[in-house]
Amino acid sequence: MLSRGIAPAKQLDLPFTRRGEASVGTSGEESPVGDGGLMERVVERSNLLAALRRVRSNGGSPGVDGMTVEALPDYLRRKWSKIREQLLVGTYRPQPVRRVKIPKPGGGVRKLGIPTVLDRFIQQALLQVLQRDWDMTFSERSYGFRPGRSAWQAVAQAQRYLKAGYSWVVDLDLEQFFDRVNHDQLMSRVRARISDRRASKLIHRYLKAGAVTSEGFEPTSEGTPQGGPMSPLLTNLLLDGLDKELESRGHRFVRYADDCNIYVRSARAGIRVLASLTRYLERKLKLSVNEAKSAVDRPWRRTFLGFSFTWRPPNRRTVSVKALKNFKEQVRSLTQRTRGVSLSTLVRELRDYMRGWSGCFGFAEAKASFKELDSWIRRRLRCYLWKQWGRRRYRELIKRGVSRELAWNTRKSAHGPWRLSRSPALAFALPAGYFDSLGVPRLYQRHRS
């Protein structure tokens, strides 16, 4: 769905030609694979319009050229004929990505490569064609970045293995996967599936386009940059080799992008599987296993896509300790007593974050932690209001029905805001129903028949 204020691409009068129409500005040079080639499908009008809608709805920051998503349609009106010709004759060259570093919740940084909006558009058009061709050949146990598949389905499949008696997990962690992808290994798999040399060359050029950092240009000899539309599909293509190997060995596994769990019946079997797969990945796919993060363990002691499981049957889904910690860190940041934003602004920001988080982790079955989080959030908001009231604290408590003696004792208390957030005066003045009336959502919802 397009964001408000963005006109549908079909109303933009863009110079996208339909199948069989002559292209303005083509050189007349014969196509390397003829009219039925993959690149001809990429530059079809309907595919380009769909790609443009997706890029515009996704938004995002400009690349190295500074062009915004809003400026892309006008640029295409002026330049598309030439770009289309370059794509069809195989001479188009992508620009480098703009590399930024994003802090990870658990420490460290994640390198993102932001392509120009033009390259995002071309990658998206190429992705739409290749995904239709490739997706049906991928493993049934691969769930990441595929149409009609989700992280919830991956977690549910892991739960089914656990309930079936496979109560040990080989938690496989690939070391800096997106930064370490071997280009030769990846391109050999691309060429095995694509007969159109223009398309395979274009993918290779995207891999080799380099990156611009604060320190200048950096060439890329390995890796597939996170941030471009093609990266998830190329990830699935390379790791489909791992999927097929696991299937040939009869293993029960779940993979979501580079997160892979294999479920076995004993610790001894898990140790054997981990050692064997480590050798396979290093020799066949040129990938390294992170020994410090990989492990053979019980599923309820590990995290998979932000979830874990209770150790007692029926092994219910629960939110992982790490995900709960990250949630609290974000709420602390939003409710800092020194932020100085209005209560309505704070509630709006908090509501948006909580709804997004609940939409991701509402799949959990064991939700006792949700009730605790709701109570904790109300304490954070009481602290925020206590600080905001300042010298009005006594009057605010009286106005909300607190007795004069209790209001005075609370106002003069030497305890800090966090301690006072559980005091009888603040609990009475600012009950749970008050925050409900402000629009603060509750994570825990009691199920009714």
PDB file of N, CA and C in Angstrom, residues 88-160:
ATOM      1  N   LEU A  88      19.720  -3.690 -21.748  1.00  0.00           N
ATOM      2  CA  LEU A  88      19.455  -4.691 -22.778  1.00  0.00           C
ATOM      3  C   LEU A  88      20.702  -5.099 -23.555  1.00  0.00           C
ATOM      4  N   VAL A  89      21.666  -4.209 -23.640  1.00  0.00           N
ATOM      5  CA  VAL A  89      22.904  -4.585 -24.339  1.00  0.00           C
ATOM      6  C   VAL A  89      23.993  -5.029 -23.366  1.00  0.00           C
ATOM      7  N   GLY A  90      23.704  -4.936 -22.057  1.00  0.00           N
ATOM      8  CA  GLY A  90      24.629  -5.464 -21.057  1.00  0.00           C
ATOM      9  C   GLY A  90      25.753  -4.538 -20.662  1.00  0.00           C
ATOM     10  N   THR A  91      25.561  -3.220 -20.812  1.00  0.00           N
ATOM     11  CA  THR A  91      26.640  -2.285 -20.471  1.00  0.00           C
ATOM     12  C   THR A  91      26.352  -1.456 -19.224  1.00  0.00           C
ATOM     13  N   TYR A  92      25.185  -1.667 -18.589  1.00  0.00           N
ATOM     14  CA  TYR A  92      24.855  -0.849 -17.417  1.00  0.00           C
ATOM     15  C   TYR A  92      25.797  -1.195 -16.260  1.00  0.00           C
ATOM     16  N   ARG A  93      26.269  -0.150 -15.584  1.00  0.00           N
ATOM     17  CA  ARG A  93      27.166  -0.336 -14.445  1.00  0.00           C
ATOM     18  C   ARG A  93      26.589   0.360 -13.214  1.00  0.00           C
ATOM     19  N   PRO A  94      26.346  -0.384 -12.143  1.00  0.00           N
ATOM     20  CA  PRO A  94      25.794   0.202 -10.924  1.00  0.00           C
ATOM     21  C   PRO A  94      26.798   1.125 -10.246  1.00  0.00           C
ATOM     22  N   GLN A  95      26.278   2.002  -9.414  1.00  0.00           N
ATOM     23  CA  GLN A  95      27.126   2.857  -8.596  1.00  0.00           C
ATOM     24  C   GLN A  95      27.464   2.141  -7.282  1.00  0.00           C
ATOM     25  N   PRO A  96      28.527   2.574  -6.611  1.00  0.00           N
ATOM     26  CA  PRO A  96      28.849   1.962  -5.306  1.00  0.00           C
ATOM     27  C   PRO A  96      27.726   2.210  -4.301  1.00  0.00           C
ATOM     28  N   VAL A  97      27.687   1.377  -3.282  1.00  0.00           N
ATOM     29  CA  VAL A  97      26.716   1.581  -2.199  1.00  0.00           C
ATOM     30  C   VAL A  97      27.307   2.555  -1.189  1.00  0.00           C
ATOM     31  N   ARG A  98      26.412   3.183  -0.438  1.00  0.00           N
ATOM     32  CA  ARG A  98      26.848   4.026   0.682  1.00  0.00           C
ATOM     33  C   ARG A  98      26.816   3.166   1.931  1.00  0.00           C
ATOM     34  N   ARG A  99      27.982   2.955   2.527  1.00  0.00           N
ATOM     35  CA  ARG A  99      28.073   2.044   3.665  1.00  0.00           C
ATOM     36  C   ARG A  99      27.892   2.806   4.971  1.00  0.00           C
ATOM     37  N   VAL A 100      26.975   2.295   5.789  1.00  0.00           N
ATOM     38  CA  VAL A 100      26.759   2.853   7.129  1.00  0.00           C
ATOM     39  C   VAL A 100      26.821   1.709   8.128  1.00  0.00           C
ATOM     40  N   LYS A 101      27.149   2.042   9.363  1.00  0.00           N
ATOM     41  CA  LYS A 101      27.249   1.036  10.419  1.00  0.00           C
ATOM     42  C   LYS A 101      26.136   1.273  11.433  1.00  0.00           C
ATOM     43  N   ILE A 102      25.343   0.220  11.668  1.00  0.00           N
ATOM     44  CA  ILE A 102      24.214   0.283  12.588  1.00  0.00           C
ATOM     45  C   ILE A 102      24.557  -0.532  13.830  1.00  0.00           C
ATOM     46  N   PRO A 103      24.460   0.068  15.021  1.00  0.00           N
ATOM     47  CA  PRO A 103      24.754  -0.712  16.237  1.00  0.00           C
ATOM     48  C   PRO A 103      23.781  -1.876  16.404  1.00  0.00           C
ATOM     49  N   LYS A 104      24.298  -3.043  16.780  1.00  0.00           N
ATOM     50  CA  LYS A 104      23.452  -4.190  17.073  1.00  0.00           C
ATOM     51  C   LYS A 104      22.973  -4.111  18.522  1.00  0.00           C
ATOM     52  N   PRO A 105      21.761  -4.587  18.812  1.00  0.00           N
ATOM     53  CA  PRO A 105      21.262  -4.553  20.190  1.00  0.00           C
ATOM     54  C   PRO A 105      22.177  -5.272  21.175  1.00  0.00           C
ATOM     55  N   GLY A 106      22.810  -6.369  20.729  1.00  0.00           N
ATOM     56  CA  GLY A 106      23.654  -7.140  21.630  1.00  0.00           C
ATOM     57  C   GLY A 106      25.112  -6.736  21.599  1.00  0.00           C
ATOM     58  N   GLY A 107      25.419  -5.620  20.937  1.00  0.00           N
ATOM     59  CA  GLY A 107      26.804  -5.191  20.825  1.00  0.00           C
ATOM     60  C   GLY A 107      27.341  -5.405  19.429  1.00  0.00           C
ATOM     61  N   GLY A 108      28.362  -4.663  19.063  1.00  0.00           N
ATOM     62  CA  GLY A 108      28.917  -4.738  17.725  1.00  0.00           C
ATOM     63  C   GLY A 108      28.119  -3.877  16.762  1.00  0.00           C
ATOM     64  N   VAL A 109      28.482  -3.953  15.488  1.00  0.00           N
ATOM     65  CA  VAL A 109      27.813  -3.162  14.459  1.00  0.00           C
ATOM     66  C   VAL A 109      27.442  -4.044  13.279  1.00  0.00           C
ATOM     67  N   ARG A 110      26.407  -3.622  12.568  1.00  0.00           N
ATOM     68  CA  ARG A 110      26.004  -4.284  11.335  1.00  0.00           C
ATOM     69  C   ARG A 110      26.274  -3.325  10.178  1.00  0.00           C
ATOM     70  N   LYS A 111      26.976  -3.799   9.159  1.00  0.00           N
ATOM     71  CA  LYS A 111      27.279  -2.963   8.004  1.00  0.00           C
ATOM     72  C   LYS A 111      26.134  -3.030   7.000  1.00  0.00           C
ATOM     73  N   LEU A 112      25.573  -1.866   6.697  1.00  0.00           N
ATOM     74  CA  LEU A 112      24.524  -1.774   5.685  1.00  0.00           C
ATOM     75  C   LEU A 112      25.083  -1.081   4.450  1.00  0.00           C
ATOM     76  N   GLY A 113      24.729  -1.591   3.289  1.00  0.00           N
ATOM     77  CA  GLY A 113      25.100  -0.961   2.038  1.00  0.00           C
ATOM     78  C   GLY A 113      23.866  -0.385   1.374  1.00  0.00           C
ATOM     79  N   ILE A 114      23.778   0.930   1.283  1.00  0.00           N
ATOM     80  CA  ILE A 114      22.591   1.581   0.737  1.00  0.00           C
ATOM     81  C   ILE A 114      22.836   1.922  -0.725  1.00  0.00           C
ATOM     82  N   PRO A 115      22.189   1.203  -1.669  1.00  0.00           N
ATOM     83  CA  PRO A 115      22.356   1.532  -3.085  1.00  0.00           C
ATOM     84  C   PRO A 115      21.654   2.845  -3.415  1.00  0.00           C
ATOM     85  N   THR A 116      21.987   3.414  -4.563  1.00  0.00           N
ATOM     86  CA  THR A 116      21.237   4.561  -5.050  1.00  0.00           C
ATOM     87  C   THR A 116      19.794   4.126  -5.317  1.00  0.00           C
ATOM     88  N   VAL A 117      18.877   5.070  -5.345  1.00  0.00           N
ATOM     89  CA  VAL A 117      17.469   4.701  -5.567  1.00  0.00           C
ATOM     90  C   VAL A 117      17.278   4.108  -6.964  1.00  0.00           C
ATOM     91  N   LEU A 118      18.085   4.554  -7.935  1.00  0.00           N
ATOM     92  CA  LEU A 118      18.001   3.961  -9.269  1.00  0.00           C
ATOM     93  C   LEU A 118      18.411   2.494  -9.229  1.00  0.00           C
ATOM     94  N   ASP A 119      19.495   2.199  -8.533  1.00  0.00           N
ATOM     95  CA  ASP A 119      19.939   0.807  -8.441  1.00  0.00           C
ATOM     96  C   ASP A 119      18.969  -0.031  -7.607  1.00  0.00           C
ATOM     97  N   ARG A 120      18.337   0.577  -6.606  1.00  0.00           N
ATOM     98  CA  ARG A 120      17.302  -0.157  -5.864  1.00  0.00           C
ATOM     99  C   ARG A 120      16.139  -0.512  -6.793  1.00  0.00           C
ATOM    100  N   PHE A 121      15.775   0.412  -7.644  1.00  0.00           N
ATOM    101  CA  PHE A 121      14.694   0.181  -8.603  1.00  0.00           C
ATOM    102  C   PHE A 121      15.048  -0.950  -9.567  1.00  0.00           C
ATOM    103  N   ILE A 122      16.250  -0.931 -10.120  1.00  0.00           N
ATOM    104  CA  ILE A 122      16.662  -1.970 -11.073  1.00  0.00           C
ATOM    105  C   ILE A 122      16.796  -3.314 -10.354  1.00  0.00           C
ATOM    106  N   GLN A 123      17.375  -3.313  -9.164  1.00  0.00           N
ATOM    107  CA  GLN A 123      17.478  -4.557  -8.399  1.00  0.00           C
ATOM    108  C   GLN A 123      16.104  -5.138  -8.091  1.00  0.00           C
ATOM    109  N   GLN A 124      15.156  -4.268  -7.731  1.00  0.00           N
ATOM    110  CA  GLN A 124      13.815  -4.745  -7.420  1.00  0.00           C
ATOM    111  C   GLN A 124      13.154  -5.361  -8.646  1.00  0.00           C
ATOM    112  N   ALA A 125      13.330  -4.734  -9.806  1.00  0.00           N
ATOM    113  CA  ALA A 125      12.765  -5.289 -11.038  1.00  0.00           C
ATOM    114  C   ALA A 125      13.387  -6.645 -11.365  1.00  0.00           C
ATOM    115  N   LEU A 126      14.697  -6.769 -11.173  1.00  0.00           N
ATOM    116  CA  LEU A 126      15.386  -8.034 -11.414  1.00  0.00           C
ATOM    117  C   LEU A 126      14.949  -9.081 -10.392  1.00  0.00           C
ATOM    118  N   LEU A 127      14.827  -8.669  -9.134  1.00  0.00           N
ATOM    119  CA  LEU A 127      14.402  -9.582  -8.067  1.00  0.00           C
ATOM    120  C   LEU A 127      13.039 -10.195  -8.376  1.00  0.00           C
ATOM    121  N   GLN A 128      12.088  -9.382  -8.829  1.00  0.00           N
ATOM    122  CA  GLN A 128      10.728  -9.866  -9.058  1.00  0.00           C
ATOM    123  C   GLN A 128      10.688 -10.973 -10.107  1.00  0.00           C
ATOM    124  N   VAL A 129      11.523 -10.871 -11.107  1.00  0.00           N
ATOM    125  CA  VAL A 129      11.564 -11.899 -12.145  1.00  0.00           C
ATOM    126  C   VAL A 129      12.279 -13.148 -11.633  1.00  0.00           C
ATOM    127  N   LEU A 130      13.423 -12.963 -10.998  1.00  0.00           N
ATOM    128  CA  LEU A 130      14.200 -14.120 -10.537  1.00  0.00           C
ATOM    129  C   LEU A 130      13.488 -14.869  -9.421  1.00  0.00           C
ATOM    130  N   GLN A 131      12.818 -14.145  -8.536  1.00  0.00           N
ATOM    131  CA  GLN A 131      12.146 -14.824  -7.425  1.00  0.00           C
ATOM    132  C   GLN A 131      11.028 -15.736  -7.921  1.00  0.00           C
ATOM    133  N   ARG A 132      10.327 -15.294  -8.943  1.00  0.00           N
ATOM    134  CA  ARG A 132       9.284 -16.152  -9.517  1.00  0.00           C
ATOM    135  C   ARG A 132       9.884 -17.434 -10.088  1.00  0.00           C
ATOM    136  N   ASP A 133      11.075 -17.335 -10.653  1.00  0.00           N
ATOM    137  CA  ASP A 133      11.718 -18.495 -11.261  1.00  0.00           C
ATOM    138  C   ASP A 133      12.358 -19.415 -10.226  1.00  0.00           C
ATOM    139  N   TRP A 134      12.955 -18.823  -9.199  1.00  0.00           N
ATOM    140  CA  TRP A 134      13.783 -19.591  -8.274  1.00  0.00           C
ATOM    141  C   TRP A 134      13.042 -20.095  -7.043  1.00  0.00           C
ATOM    142  N   ASP A 135      12.076 -19.332  -6.568  1.00  0.00           N
ATOM    143  CA  ASP A 135      11.517 -19.626  -5.249  1.00  0.00           C
ATOM    144  C   ASP A 135      10.942 -21.037  -5.153  1.00  0.00           C
ATOM    145  N   MET A 136      10.293 -21.501  -6.210  1.00  0.00           N
ATOM    146  CA  MET A 136       9.669 -22.820  -6.172  1.00  0.00           C
ATOM    147  C   MET A 136      10.692 -23.948  -6.064  1.00  0.00           C
ATOM    148  N   THR A 137      11.963 -23.649  -6.323  1.00  0.00           N
ATOM    149  CA  THR A 137      12.999 -24.681  -6.255  1.00  0.00           C
ATOM    150  C   THR A 137      13.679 -24.734  -4.888  1.00  0.00           C
ATOM    151  N   PHE A 138      13.393 -23.761  -4.023  1.00  0.00           N
ATOM    152  CA  PHE A 138      14.038 -23.720  -2.711  1.00  0.00           C
ATOM    153  C   PHE A 138      13.389 -24.723  -1.757  1.00  0.00           C
ATOM    154  N   SER A 139      14.099 -25.005  -0.684  1.00  0.00           N
ATOM    155  CA  SER A 139      13.656 -25.997   0.288  1.00  0.00           C
ATOM    156  C   SER A 139      12.394 -25.563   1.018  1.00  0.00           C
ATOM    157  N   GLU A 140      11.580 -26.552   1.390  1.00  0.00           N
ATOM    158  CA  GLU A 140      10.386 -26.291   2.186  1.00  0.00           C
ATOM    159  C   GLU A 140      10.744 -25.819   3.587  1.00  0.00           C
ATOM    160  N   ARG A 141      11.960 -26.041   4.032  1.00  0.00           N
ATOM    161  CA  ARG A 141      12.370 -25.659   5.381  1.00  0.00           C
ATOM    162  C   ARG A 141      13.144 -24.342   5.399  1.00  0.00           C
ATOM    163  N   SER A 142      13.074 -23.609   4.289  1.00  0.00           N
ATOM    164  CA  SER A 142      13.662 -22.275   4.214  1.00  0.00           C
ATOM    165  C   SER A 142      12.522 -21.253   4.269  1.00  0.00           C
ATOM    166  N   TYR A 143      12.577 -20.342   5.238  1.00  0.00           N
ATOM    167  CA  TYR A 143      11.442 -19.450   5.493  1.00  0.00           C
ATOM    168  C   TYR A 143      11.763 -17.968   5.326  1.00  0.00           C
ATOM    169  N   GLY A 144      13.026 -17.606   5.217  1.00  0.00           N
ATOM    170  CA  GLY A 144      13.388 -16.196   5.226  1.00  0.00           C
ATOM    171  C   GLY A 144      13.237 -15.513   3.883  1.00  0.00           C
ATOM    172  N   PHE A 145      12.575 -14.364   3.878  1.00  0.00           N
ATOM    173  CA  PHE A 145      12.480 -13.500   2.700  1.00  0.00           C
ATOM    174  C   PHE A 145      11.926 -14.236   1.480  1.00  0.00           C
ATOM    175  N   ARG A 146      10.857 -14.988   1.719  1.00  0.00           N
ATOM    176  CA  ARG A 146      10.204 -15.695   0.623  1.00  0.00           C
ATOM    177  C   ARG A 146       8.719 -15.383   0.644  1.00  0.00           C
ATOM    178  N   PRO A 147       8.094 -15.252  -0.523  1.00  0.00           N
ATOM    179  CA  PRO A 147       6.666 -14.923  -0.562  1.00  0.00           C
ATOM    180  C   PRO A 147       5.835 -15.972   0.174  1.00  0.00           C
ATOM    181  N   GLY A 148       4.914 -15.514   1.004  1.00  0.00           N
ATOM    182  CA  GLY A 148       4.023 -16.417   1.718  1.00  0.00           C
ATOM    183  C   GLY A 148       4.660 -17.137   2.877  1.00  0.00           C
ATOM    184  N   ARG A 149       5.881 -16.750   3.271  1.00  0.00           N
ATOM    185  CA  ARG A 149       6.569 -17.401   4.385  1.00  0.00           C
ATOM    186  C   ARG A 149       7.000 -16.351   5.397  1.00  0.00           C
ATOM    187  N   SER A 150       7.150 -16.784   6.643  1.00  0.00           N
ATOM    188  CA  SER A 150       7.413 -15.814   7.703  1.00  0.00           C
ATOM    189  C   SER A 150       8.251 -16.439   8.814  1.00  0.00           C
ATOM    190  N   ALA A 151       8.733 -15.573   9.694  1.00  0.00           N
ATOM    191  CA  ALA A 151       9.482 -16.033  10.870  1.00  0.00           C
ATOM    192  C   ALA A 151       8.582 -16.858  11.785  1.00  0.00           C
ATOM    193  N   TRP A 152       7.310 -16.498  11.890  1.00  0.00           N
ATOM    194  CA  TRP A 152       6.392 -17.269  12.726  1.00  0.00           C
ATOM    195  C   TRP A 152       6.287 -18.715  12.253  1.00  0.00           C
ATOM    196  N   GLN A 153       6.227 -18.908  10.944  1.00  0.00           N
ATOM    197  CA  GLN A 153       6.167 -20.271  10.415  1.00  0.00           C
ATOM    198  C   GLN A 153       7.426 -21.047  10.756  1.00  0.00           C
ATOM    199  N   ALA A 154       8.572 -20.380  10.703  1.00  0.00           N
ATOM    200  CA  ALA A 154       9.835 -21.046  11.052  1.00  0.00           C
ATOM    201  C   ALA A 154       9.840 -21.463  12.517  1.00  0.00           C
ATOM    202  N   VAL A 155       9.388 -20.578  13.406  1.00  0.00           N
ATOM    203  CA  VAL A 155       9.352 -20.898  14.825  1.00  0.00           C
ATOM    204  C   VAL A 155       8.366 -22.033  15.096  1.00  0.00           C
ATOM    205  N   ALA A 156       7.219 -22.013  14.413  1.00  0.00           N
ATOM    206  CA  ALA A 156       6.222 -23.070  14.602  1.00  0.00           C
ATOM    207  C   ALA A 156       6.760 -24.421  14.139  1.00  0.00           C
ATOM    208  N   GLN A 157       7.543 -24.448  13.056  1.00  0.00           N
ATOM    209  CA  GLN A 157       8.126 -25.701  12.585  1.00  0.00           C
ATOM    210  C   GLN A 157       9.155 -26.220  13.588  1.00  0.00           C
ATOM    211  N   ALA A 158       9.954 -25.316  14.141  1.00  0.00           N
ATOM    212  CA  ALA A 158      10.912 -25.721  15.178  1.00  0.00           C
ATOM    213  C   ALA A 158      10.178 -26.315  16.377  1.00  0.00           C
ATOM    214  N   GLN A 159       9.060 -25.736  16.741  1.00  0.00           N
ATOM    215  CA  GLN A 159       8.276 -26.243  17.861  1.00  0.00           C
ATOM    216  C   GLN A 159       7.738 -27.647  17.577  1.00  0.00           C
ATOM    217  N   ARG A 160       7.342 -27.903  16.326  1.00  0.00           N
ATOM    218  CA  ARG A 160       6.848 -29.236  15.965  1.00  0.00           C
ATOM    219  C   ARG A 160       7.940 -30.285  16.107  1.00  0.00           C
TER     220      ARG A 160
END
